[in-house]
CSV table of C-alpha atoms in Angstrom, one decimal:
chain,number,residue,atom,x,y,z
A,138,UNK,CA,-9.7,-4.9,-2.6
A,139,UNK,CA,-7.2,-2.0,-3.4
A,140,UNK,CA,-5.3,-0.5,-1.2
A,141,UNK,CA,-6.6,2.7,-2.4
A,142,UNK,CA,-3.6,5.1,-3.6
A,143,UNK,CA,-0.8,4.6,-1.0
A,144,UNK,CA,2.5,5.1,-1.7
A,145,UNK,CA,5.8,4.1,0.6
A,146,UNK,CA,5.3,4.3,3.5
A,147,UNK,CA,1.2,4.0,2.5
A,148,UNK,CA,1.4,1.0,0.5
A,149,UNK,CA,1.5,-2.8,0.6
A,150,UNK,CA,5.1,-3.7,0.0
A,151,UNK,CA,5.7,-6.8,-2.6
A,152,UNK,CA,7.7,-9.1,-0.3
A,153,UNK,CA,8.1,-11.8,-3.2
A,154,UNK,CA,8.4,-14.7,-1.3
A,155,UNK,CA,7.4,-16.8,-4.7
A,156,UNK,CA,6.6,-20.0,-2.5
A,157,UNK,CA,3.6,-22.5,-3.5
A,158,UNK,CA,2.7,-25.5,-1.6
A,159,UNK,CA,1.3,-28.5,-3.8
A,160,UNK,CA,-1.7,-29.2,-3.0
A,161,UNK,CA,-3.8,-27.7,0.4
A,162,UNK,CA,-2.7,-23.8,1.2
A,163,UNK,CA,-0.3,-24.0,3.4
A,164,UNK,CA,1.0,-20.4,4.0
A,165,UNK,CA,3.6,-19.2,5.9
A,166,UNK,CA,2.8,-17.4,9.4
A,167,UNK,CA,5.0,-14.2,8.7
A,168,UNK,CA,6.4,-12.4,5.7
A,169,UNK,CA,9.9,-11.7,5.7
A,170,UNK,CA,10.0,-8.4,7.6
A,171,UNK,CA,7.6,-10.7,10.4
A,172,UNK,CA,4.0,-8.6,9.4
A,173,UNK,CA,1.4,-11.5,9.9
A,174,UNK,CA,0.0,-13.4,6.8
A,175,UNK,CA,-3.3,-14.6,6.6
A,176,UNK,CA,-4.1,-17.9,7.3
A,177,UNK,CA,-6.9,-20.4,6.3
A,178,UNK,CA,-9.8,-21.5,8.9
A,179,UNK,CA,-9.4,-18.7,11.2
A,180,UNK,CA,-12.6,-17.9,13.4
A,181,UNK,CA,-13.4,-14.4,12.9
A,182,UNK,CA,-14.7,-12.8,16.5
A,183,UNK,CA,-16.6,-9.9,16.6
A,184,UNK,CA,-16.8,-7.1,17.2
A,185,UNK,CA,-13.0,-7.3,17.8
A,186,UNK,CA,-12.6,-8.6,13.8
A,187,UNK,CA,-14.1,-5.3,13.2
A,188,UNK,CA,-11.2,-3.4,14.0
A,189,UNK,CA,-7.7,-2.7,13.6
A,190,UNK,CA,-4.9,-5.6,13.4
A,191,UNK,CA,-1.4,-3.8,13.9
A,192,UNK,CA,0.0,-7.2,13.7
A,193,UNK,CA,-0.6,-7.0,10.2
A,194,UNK,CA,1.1,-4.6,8.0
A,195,UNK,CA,-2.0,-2.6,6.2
A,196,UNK,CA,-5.5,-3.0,6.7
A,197,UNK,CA,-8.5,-0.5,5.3
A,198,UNK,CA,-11.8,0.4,6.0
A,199,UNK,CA,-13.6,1.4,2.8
A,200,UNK,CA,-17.3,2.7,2.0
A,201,UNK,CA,-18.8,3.6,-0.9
A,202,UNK,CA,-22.5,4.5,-2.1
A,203,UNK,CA,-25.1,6.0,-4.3
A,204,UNK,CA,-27.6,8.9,-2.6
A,205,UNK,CA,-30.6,10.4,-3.2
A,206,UNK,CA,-32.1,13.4,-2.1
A,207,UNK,CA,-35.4,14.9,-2.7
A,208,UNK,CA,-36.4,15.6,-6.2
A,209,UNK,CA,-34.2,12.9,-7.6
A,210,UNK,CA,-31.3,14.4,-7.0
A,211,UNK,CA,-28.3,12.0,-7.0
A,212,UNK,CA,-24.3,11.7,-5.5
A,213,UNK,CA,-22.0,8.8,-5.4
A,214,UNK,CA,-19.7,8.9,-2.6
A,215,UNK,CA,-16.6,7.1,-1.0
A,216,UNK,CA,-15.2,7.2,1.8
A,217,UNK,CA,-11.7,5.3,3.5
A,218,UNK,CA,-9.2,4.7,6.2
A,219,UNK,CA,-5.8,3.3,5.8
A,220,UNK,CA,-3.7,1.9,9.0
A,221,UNK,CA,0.1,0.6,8.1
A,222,UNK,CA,2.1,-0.2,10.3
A,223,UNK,CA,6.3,1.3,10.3
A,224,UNK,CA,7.6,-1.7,11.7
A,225,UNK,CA,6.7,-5.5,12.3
A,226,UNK,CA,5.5,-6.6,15.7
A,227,UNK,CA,8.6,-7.6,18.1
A,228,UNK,CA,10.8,-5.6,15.9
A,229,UNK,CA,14.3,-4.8,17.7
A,230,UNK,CA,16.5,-1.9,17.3
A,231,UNK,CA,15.7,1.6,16.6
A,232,UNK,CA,13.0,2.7,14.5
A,233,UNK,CA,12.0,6.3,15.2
A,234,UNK,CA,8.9,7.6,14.3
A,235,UNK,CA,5.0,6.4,14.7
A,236,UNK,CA,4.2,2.8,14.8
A,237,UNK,CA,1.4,3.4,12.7
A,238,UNK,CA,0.2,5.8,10.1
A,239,UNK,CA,-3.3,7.4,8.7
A,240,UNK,CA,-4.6,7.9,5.6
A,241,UNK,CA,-8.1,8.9,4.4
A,242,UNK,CA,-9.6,9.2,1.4
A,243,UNK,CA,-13.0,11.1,0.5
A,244,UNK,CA,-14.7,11.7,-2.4
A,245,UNK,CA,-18.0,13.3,-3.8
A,246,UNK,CA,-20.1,13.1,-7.2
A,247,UNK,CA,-22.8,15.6,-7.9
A,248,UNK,CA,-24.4,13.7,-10.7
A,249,UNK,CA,-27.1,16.8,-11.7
A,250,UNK,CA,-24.3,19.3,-10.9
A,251,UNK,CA,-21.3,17.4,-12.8
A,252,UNK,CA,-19.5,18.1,-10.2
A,253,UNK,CA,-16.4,15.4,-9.0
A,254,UNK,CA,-14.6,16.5,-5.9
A,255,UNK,CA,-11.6,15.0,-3.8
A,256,UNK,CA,-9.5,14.9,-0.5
A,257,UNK,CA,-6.5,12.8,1.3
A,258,UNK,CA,-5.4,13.2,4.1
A,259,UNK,CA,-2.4,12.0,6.1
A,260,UNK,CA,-1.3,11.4,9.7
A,261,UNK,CA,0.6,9.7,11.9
A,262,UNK,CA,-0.8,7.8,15.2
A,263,UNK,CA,-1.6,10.0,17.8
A,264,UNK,CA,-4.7,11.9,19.3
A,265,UNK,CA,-6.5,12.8,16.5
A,266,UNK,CA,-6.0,9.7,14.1
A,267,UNK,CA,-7.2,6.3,15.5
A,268,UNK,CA,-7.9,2.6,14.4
A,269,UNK,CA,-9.4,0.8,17.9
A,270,UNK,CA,-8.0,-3.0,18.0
A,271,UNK,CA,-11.6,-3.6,20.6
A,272,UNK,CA,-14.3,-2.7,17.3
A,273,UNK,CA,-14.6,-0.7,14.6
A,274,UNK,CA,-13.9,2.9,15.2
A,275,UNK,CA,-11.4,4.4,12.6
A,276,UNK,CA,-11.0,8.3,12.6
A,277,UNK,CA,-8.4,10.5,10.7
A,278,UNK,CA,-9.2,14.2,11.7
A,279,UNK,CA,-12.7,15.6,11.5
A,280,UNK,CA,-12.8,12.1,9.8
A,281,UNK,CA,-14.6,9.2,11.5
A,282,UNK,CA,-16.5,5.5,10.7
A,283,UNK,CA,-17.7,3.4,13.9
A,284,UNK,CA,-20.0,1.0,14.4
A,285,UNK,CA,-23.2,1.6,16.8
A,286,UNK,CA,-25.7,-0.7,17.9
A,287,UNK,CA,-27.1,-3.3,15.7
A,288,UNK,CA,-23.8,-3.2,13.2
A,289,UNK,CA,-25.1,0.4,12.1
A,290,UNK,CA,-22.1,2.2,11.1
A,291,UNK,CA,-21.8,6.0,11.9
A,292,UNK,CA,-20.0,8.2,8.9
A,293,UNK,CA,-18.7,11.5,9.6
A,294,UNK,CA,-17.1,12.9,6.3
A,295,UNK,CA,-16.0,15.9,3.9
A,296,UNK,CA,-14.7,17.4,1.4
A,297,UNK,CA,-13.0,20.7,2.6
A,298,UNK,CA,-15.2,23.3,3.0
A,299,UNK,CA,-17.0,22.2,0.3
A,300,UNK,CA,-18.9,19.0,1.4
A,301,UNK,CA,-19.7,17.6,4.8
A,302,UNK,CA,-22.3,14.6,5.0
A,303,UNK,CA,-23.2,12.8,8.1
A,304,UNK,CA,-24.6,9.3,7.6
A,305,UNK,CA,-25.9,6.0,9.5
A,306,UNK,CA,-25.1,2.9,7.3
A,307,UNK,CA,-27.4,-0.2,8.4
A,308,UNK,CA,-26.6,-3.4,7.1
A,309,UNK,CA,-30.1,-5.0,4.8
A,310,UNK,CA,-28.2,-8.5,5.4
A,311,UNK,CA,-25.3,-9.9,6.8
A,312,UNK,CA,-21.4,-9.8,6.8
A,313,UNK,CA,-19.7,-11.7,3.9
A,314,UNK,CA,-16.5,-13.5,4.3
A,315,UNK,CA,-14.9,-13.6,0.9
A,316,UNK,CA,-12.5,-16.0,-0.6
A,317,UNK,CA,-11.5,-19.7,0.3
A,318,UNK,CA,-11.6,-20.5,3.9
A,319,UNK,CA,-11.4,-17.0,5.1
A,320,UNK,CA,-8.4,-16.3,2.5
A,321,UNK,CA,-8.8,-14.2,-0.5
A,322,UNK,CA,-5.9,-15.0,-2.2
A,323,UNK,CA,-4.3,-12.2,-5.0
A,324,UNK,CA,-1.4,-14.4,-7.1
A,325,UNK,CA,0.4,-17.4,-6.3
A,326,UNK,CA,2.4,-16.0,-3.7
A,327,UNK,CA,1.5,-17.7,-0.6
A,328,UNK,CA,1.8,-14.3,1.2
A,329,UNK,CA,-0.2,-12.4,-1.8
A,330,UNK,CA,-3.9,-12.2,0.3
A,331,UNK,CA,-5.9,-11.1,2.7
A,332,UNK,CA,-8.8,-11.7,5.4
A,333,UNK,CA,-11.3,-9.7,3.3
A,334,UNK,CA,-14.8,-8.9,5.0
A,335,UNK,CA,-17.8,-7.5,3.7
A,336,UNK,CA,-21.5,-5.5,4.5
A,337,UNK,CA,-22.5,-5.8,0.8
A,338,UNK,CA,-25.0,-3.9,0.8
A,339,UNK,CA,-26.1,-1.1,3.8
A,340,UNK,CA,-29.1,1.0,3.8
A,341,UNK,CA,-28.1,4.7,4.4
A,342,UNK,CA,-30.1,7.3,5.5
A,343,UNK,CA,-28.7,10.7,7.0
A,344,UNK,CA,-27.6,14.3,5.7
A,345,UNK,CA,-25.4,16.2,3.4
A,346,UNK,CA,-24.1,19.7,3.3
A,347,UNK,CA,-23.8,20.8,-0.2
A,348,UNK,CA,-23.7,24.2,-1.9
A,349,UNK,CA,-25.1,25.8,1.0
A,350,UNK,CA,-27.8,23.3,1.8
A,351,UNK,CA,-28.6,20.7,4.4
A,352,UNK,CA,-30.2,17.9,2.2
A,353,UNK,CA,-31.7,14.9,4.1
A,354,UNK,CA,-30.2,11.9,1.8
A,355,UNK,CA,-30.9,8.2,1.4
A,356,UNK,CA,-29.4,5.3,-0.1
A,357,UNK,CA,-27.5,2.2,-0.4
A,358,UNK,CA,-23.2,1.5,0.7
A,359,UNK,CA,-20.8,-1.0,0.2
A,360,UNK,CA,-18.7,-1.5,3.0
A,361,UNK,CA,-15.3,-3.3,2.8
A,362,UNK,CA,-12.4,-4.5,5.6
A,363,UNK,CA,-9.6,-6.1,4.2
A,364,UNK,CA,-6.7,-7.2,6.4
A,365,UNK,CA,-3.3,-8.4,4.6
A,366,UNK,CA,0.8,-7.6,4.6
A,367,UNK,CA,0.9,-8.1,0.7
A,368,UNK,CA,-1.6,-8.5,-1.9
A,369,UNK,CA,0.4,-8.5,-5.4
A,370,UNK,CA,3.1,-10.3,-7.5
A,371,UNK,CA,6.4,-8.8,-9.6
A,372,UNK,CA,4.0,-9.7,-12.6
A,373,UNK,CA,1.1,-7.8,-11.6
A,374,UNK,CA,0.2,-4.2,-12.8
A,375,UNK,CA,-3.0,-3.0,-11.7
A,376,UNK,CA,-6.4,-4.4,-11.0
A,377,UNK,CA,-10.0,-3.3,-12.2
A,378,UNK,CA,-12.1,-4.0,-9.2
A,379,UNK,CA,-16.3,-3.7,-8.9
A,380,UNK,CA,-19.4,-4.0,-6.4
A,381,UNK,CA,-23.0,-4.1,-7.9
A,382,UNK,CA,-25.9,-4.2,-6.2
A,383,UNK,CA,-28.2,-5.1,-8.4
A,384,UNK,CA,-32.1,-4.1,-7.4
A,385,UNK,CA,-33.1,-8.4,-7.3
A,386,UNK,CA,-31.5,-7.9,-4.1
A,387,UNK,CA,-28.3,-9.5,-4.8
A,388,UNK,CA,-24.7,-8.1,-5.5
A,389,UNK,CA,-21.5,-9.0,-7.1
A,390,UNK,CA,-18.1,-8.7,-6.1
A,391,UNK,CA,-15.4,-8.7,-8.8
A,392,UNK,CA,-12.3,-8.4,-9.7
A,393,UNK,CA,-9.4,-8.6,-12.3
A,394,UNK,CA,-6.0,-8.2,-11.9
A,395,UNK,CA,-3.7,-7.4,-14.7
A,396,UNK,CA,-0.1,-8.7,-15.7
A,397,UNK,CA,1.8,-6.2,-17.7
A,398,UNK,CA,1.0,-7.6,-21.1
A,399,UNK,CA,-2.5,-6.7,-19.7
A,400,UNK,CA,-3.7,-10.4,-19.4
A,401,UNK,CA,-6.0,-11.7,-16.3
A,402,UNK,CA,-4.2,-12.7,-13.8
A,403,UNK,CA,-5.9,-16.7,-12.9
A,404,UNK,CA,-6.0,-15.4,-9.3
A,405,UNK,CA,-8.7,-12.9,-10.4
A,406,UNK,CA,-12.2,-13.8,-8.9
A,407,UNK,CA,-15.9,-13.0,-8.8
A,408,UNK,CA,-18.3,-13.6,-6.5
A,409,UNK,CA,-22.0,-13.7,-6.2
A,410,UNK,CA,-23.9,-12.9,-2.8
A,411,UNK,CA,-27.4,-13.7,-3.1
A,412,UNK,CA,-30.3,-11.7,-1.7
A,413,UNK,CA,-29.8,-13.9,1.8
A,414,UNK,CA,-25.9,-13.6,2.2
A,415,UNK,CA,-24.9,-16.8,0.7
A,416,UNK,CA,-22.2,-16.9,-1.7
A,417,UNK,CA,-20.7,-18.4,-5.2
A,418,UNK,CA,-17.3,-17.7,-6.6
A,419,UNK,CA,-15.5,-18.2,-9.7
A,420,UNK,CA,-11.9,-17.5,-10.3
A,421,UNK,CA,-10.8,-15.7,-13.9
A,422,UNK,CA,-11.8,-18.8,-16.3
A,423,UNK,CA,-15.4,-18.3,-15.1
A,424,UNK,CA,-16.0,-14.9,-16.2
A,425,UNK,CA,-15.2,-11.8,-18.3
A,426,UNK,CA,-14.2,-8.8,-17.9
A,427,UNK,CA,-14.0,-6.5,-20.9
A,428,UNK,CA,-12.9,-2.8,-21.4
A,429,UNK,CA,-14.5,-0.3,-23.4
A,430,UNK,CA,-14.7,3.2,-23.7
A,431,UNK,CA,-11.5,5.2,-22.6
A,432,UNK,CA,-11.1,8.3,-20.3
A,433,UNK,CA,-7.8,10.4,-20.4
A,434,UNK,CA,-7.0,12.4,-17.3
A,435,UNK,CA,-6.1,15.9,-18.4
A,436,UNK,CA,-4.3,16.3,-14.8
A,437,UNK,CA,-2.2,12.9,-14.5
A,438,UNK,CA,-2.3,11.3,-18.2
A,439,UNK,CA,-4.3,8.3,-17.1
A,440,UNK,CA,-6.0,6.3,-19.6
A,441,UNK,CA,-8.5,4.9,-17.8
A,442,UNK,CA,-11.1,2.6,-19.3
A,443,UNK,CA,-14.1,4.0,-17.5
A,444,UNK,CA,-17.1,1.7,-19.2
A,445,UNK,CA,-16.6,-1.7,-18.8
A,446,UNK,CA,-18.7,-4.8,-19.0
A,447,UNK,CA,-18.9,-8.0,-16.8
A,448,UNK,CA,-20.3,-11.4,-17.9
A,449,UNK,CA,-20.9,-14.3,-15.9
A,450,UNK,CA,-23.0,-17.2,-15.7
A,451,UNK,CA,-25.3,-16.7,-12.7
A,452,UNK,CA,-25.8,-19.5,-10.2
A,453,UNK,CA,-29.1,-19.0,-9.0
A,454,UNK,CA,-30.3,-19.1,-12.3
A,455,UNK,CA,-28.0,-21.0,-14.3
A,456,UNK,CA,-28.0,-18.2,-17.2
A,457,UNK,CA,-25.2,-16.2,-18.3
A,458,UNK,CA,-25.6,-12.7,-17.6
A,459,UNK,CA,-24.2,-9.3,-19.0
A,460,UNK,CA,-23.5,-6.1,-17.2
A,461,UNK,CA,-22.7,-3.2,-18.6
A,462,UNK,CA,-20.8,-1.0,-16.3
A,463,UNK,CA,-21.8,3.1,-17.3
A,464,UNK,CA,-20.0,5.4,-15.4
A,465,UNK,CA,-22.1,8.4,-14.0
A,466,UNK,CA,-19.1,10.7,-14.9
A,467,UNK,CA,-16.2,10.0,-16.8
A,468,UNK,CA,-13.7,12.2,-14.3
A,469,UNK,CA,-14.1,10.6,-11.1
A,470,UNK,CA,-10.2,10.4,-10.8
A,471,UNK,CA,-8.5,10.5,-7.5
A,472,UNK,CA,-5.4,12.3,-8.3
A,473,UNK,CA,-2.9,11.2,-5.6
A,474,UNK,CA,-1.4,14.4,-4.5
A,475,UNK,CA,-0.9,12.8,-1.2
A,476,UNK,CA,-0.7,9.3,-1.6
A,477,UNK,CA,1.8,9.6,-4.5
A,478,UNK,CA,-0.8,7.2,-6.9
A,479,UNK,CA,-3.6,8.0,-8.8
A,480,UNK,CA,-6.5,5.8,-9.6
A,481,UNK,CA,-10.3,6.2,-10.9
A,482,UNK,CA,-13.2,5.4,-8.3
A,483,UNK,CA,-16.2,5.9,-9.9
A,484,UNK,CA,-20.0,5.5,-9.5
A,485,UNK,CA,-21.5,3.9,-12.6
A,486,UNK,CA,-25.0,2.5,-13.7
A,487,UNK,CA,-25.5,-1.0,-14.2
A,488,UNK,CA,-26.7,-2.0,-17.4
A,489,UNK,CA,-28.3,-5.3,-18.3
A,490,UNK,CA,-27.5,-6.6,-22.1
A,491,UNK,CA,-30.6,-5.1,-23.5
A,492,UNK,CA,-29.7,-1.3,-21.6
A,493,UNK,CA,-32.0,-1.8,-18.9
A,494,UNK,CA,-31.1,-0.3,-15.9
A,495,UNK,CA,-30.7,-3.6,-13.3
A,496,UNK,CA,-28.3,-1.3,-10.3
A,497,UNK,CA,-25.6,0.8,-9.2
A,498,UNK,CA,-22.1,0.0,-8.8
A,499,UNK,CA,-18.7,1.1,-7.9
A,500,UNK,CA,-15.9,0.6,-10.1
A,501,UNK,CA,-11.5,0.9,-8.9
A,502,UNK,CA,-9.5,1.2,-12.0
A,503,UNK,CA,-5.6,1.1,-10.9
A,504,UNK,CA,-2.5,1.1,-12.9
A,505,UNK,CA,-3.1,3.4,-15.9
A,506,UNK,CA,-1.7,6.3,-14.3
A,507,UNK,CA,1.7,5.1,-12.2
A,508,UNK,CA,3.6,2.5,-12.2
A,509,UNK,CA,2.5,0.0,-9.2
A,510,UNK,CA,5.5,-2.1,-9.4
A,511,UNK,CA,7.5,0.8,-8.6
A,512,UNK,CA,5.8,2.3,-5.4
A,513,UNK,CA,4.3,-0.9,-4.2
């Protein structure tokens, strides 16, 4: 749900329009600069939903996932694309420059090898960066996600020289649709959201270039879309976000957003997606989210609480449940050389409350390193 390390002009501008209906949601259409805002009901077509929406003003495409390749050997990976938009649909007057720009975002973990490496990258609209408005083809130089045949997604990515991996993502069950009548809702700003779609879980299969070696690697993605002109409040300061897939075939989706005294936010939300697709949220009075162990960047000063743990009560079962959220490596920081804002995406281990291993997850820690009021 974050807009992954963009600064201006790569970041979701707080347009603090501090408006609340009583009662139903009744947002306005546009924000002030006249980006689109998302609205409740709408009927999601596809595989035109799938891609790019210039009328809003920034939308992302964002994969992560744990791999395995022969003898056990294991990497987390990410992998995103950014589209904002410069100026608002319709918008008169001069305004030089692209009407859209690129960023991408990649990221590997050698878990044997201990091992965290990192790349952005940055372009404006033109040949060799893309977002199609038709389907879901995103590409930002040698950079590319599209989906083939069946929903299976094609991932071309990299890491320099260093790391290349080439992967085919097919989804084990179907899209999600999270928050309230196709809203996922960030504060009580009626333009704070976003149309926020979801392949929670996507079996992988495909090859990675690594230390001189093509290793044939398999595994399991998350796979978000999130579609919005403005997603936080003057109050907010950062937001701890997660996916689990846990191996009883289900997943959860959480996350917390922080005011500055470091409080939940009561727009903060988890959701569960059972092992068919269906789904159950709570909003921040239905479950916990508590920090642990500390990491401190030696590059940016973050202090980013890297273990955390996540308690809920589960609706299939009706039993509260504890996760324990490990990370694989505390220094999976992203270190925003480009993008201006750093932030910790990690792979972690999911923990049950008597240590079991129950999954994998993916955990966005943002705010302990810049100041998010400022740049966003």
């Amino acid at each position: 749900m974050f807009p992954r390390g963009m600064r201006v002009p790569l970041c979701l501008s707080l347009l603090l329009a501090g408006w609340l209906s009583a009662g139903e949601f009744h947002p306005p259409a546009a924000t002030p600069e006249g980006y689109a805002v998302p609205q409740p009901g709408r009927k999601f077509t596809f595989p035109r939903d799938h891609g790019s929406h210039p009328e809003f003003k920034v939308e992302w495409w964002y994969v992560t996932g744990h791999l395995e390749a022969p003898g056990g050997r294991r990497f987390g990976f990410q992998a995103t694309f950014f589209r904002q938009a410069q100026t608002p649909p319709g918008a008169s007057g001069d305004h030089p420059g692209p009407a859209h720009i690129h960023m991408a975002h990649m990221a590997l973990l050698d878990v044997e090898g201990k091992r965290f490496l990192h790349q952005e990258r940055l372009a404006r609209e033109g040949w060799d960066t893309t977002a199609s408005t038709s389907d879901l083809e995103v590409r930002n130089g040698p950079w590319s996600l599209r989906r083939g045949e069946n929903d299976r997604l094609e991932l071309a990515g990299g890491v320099r020289a260093e790391a290349l991996w080439n992967l085919s993502l097919a989804p084990a069950k179907p899209l999600v649709v999270f928050g309230e009548d196709g809203v996922s809702r960030k504060s009580e700003s009626p333009t704070a959201s976003s149309h926020y779609l979801t392949w929670p879980r996507l079996e992988v299969s495909g090859s990675l270039e690594w230390e001189g070696k093509s290793l044939p690697v398999t595994g399991l993605a998350w796979m978000d879309h999130e579609i919005s002109s403005n997603q936080l409040s003057e109050g907010q300061a950062g937001w701890d976000w997660a996916s689990l897939q846990l191996r009883d075939g289900s997943e959860i989706m959480v996350y917390r957003l922080r005011d500055k005294a470091g409080k939940a936010d009561p727009f903060s939300s988890l959701t569960w997606v059972d092992p068919r697709g269906g789904t159950r949220s709570v909003k921040a009075e239905g479950f916990t989210w508590q920090s642990g162990r500390h990491w401190k960047s030696p590059t940016t000063g973050g202090d980013y609480p890297v273990e955390n743990t996540v308690t809920a009560v589960n609706p299939a079962t009706g039993r509260k449940e504890t996760y324990r959220l490990r990370p694989l490596q505390d220094s999976q920081e992203l270190e925003g050389r480009v993008g201006g804002i750093p932030y910790w995406e990690g792979a972690c281990e999911v923990l049950d409350a008597e240590g079991n291993s129950v999954g994998n997850a993916f955990v966005e820690l943002t705010g302990y390193a810049a100041d998010l009021g400022r740049r966003l």
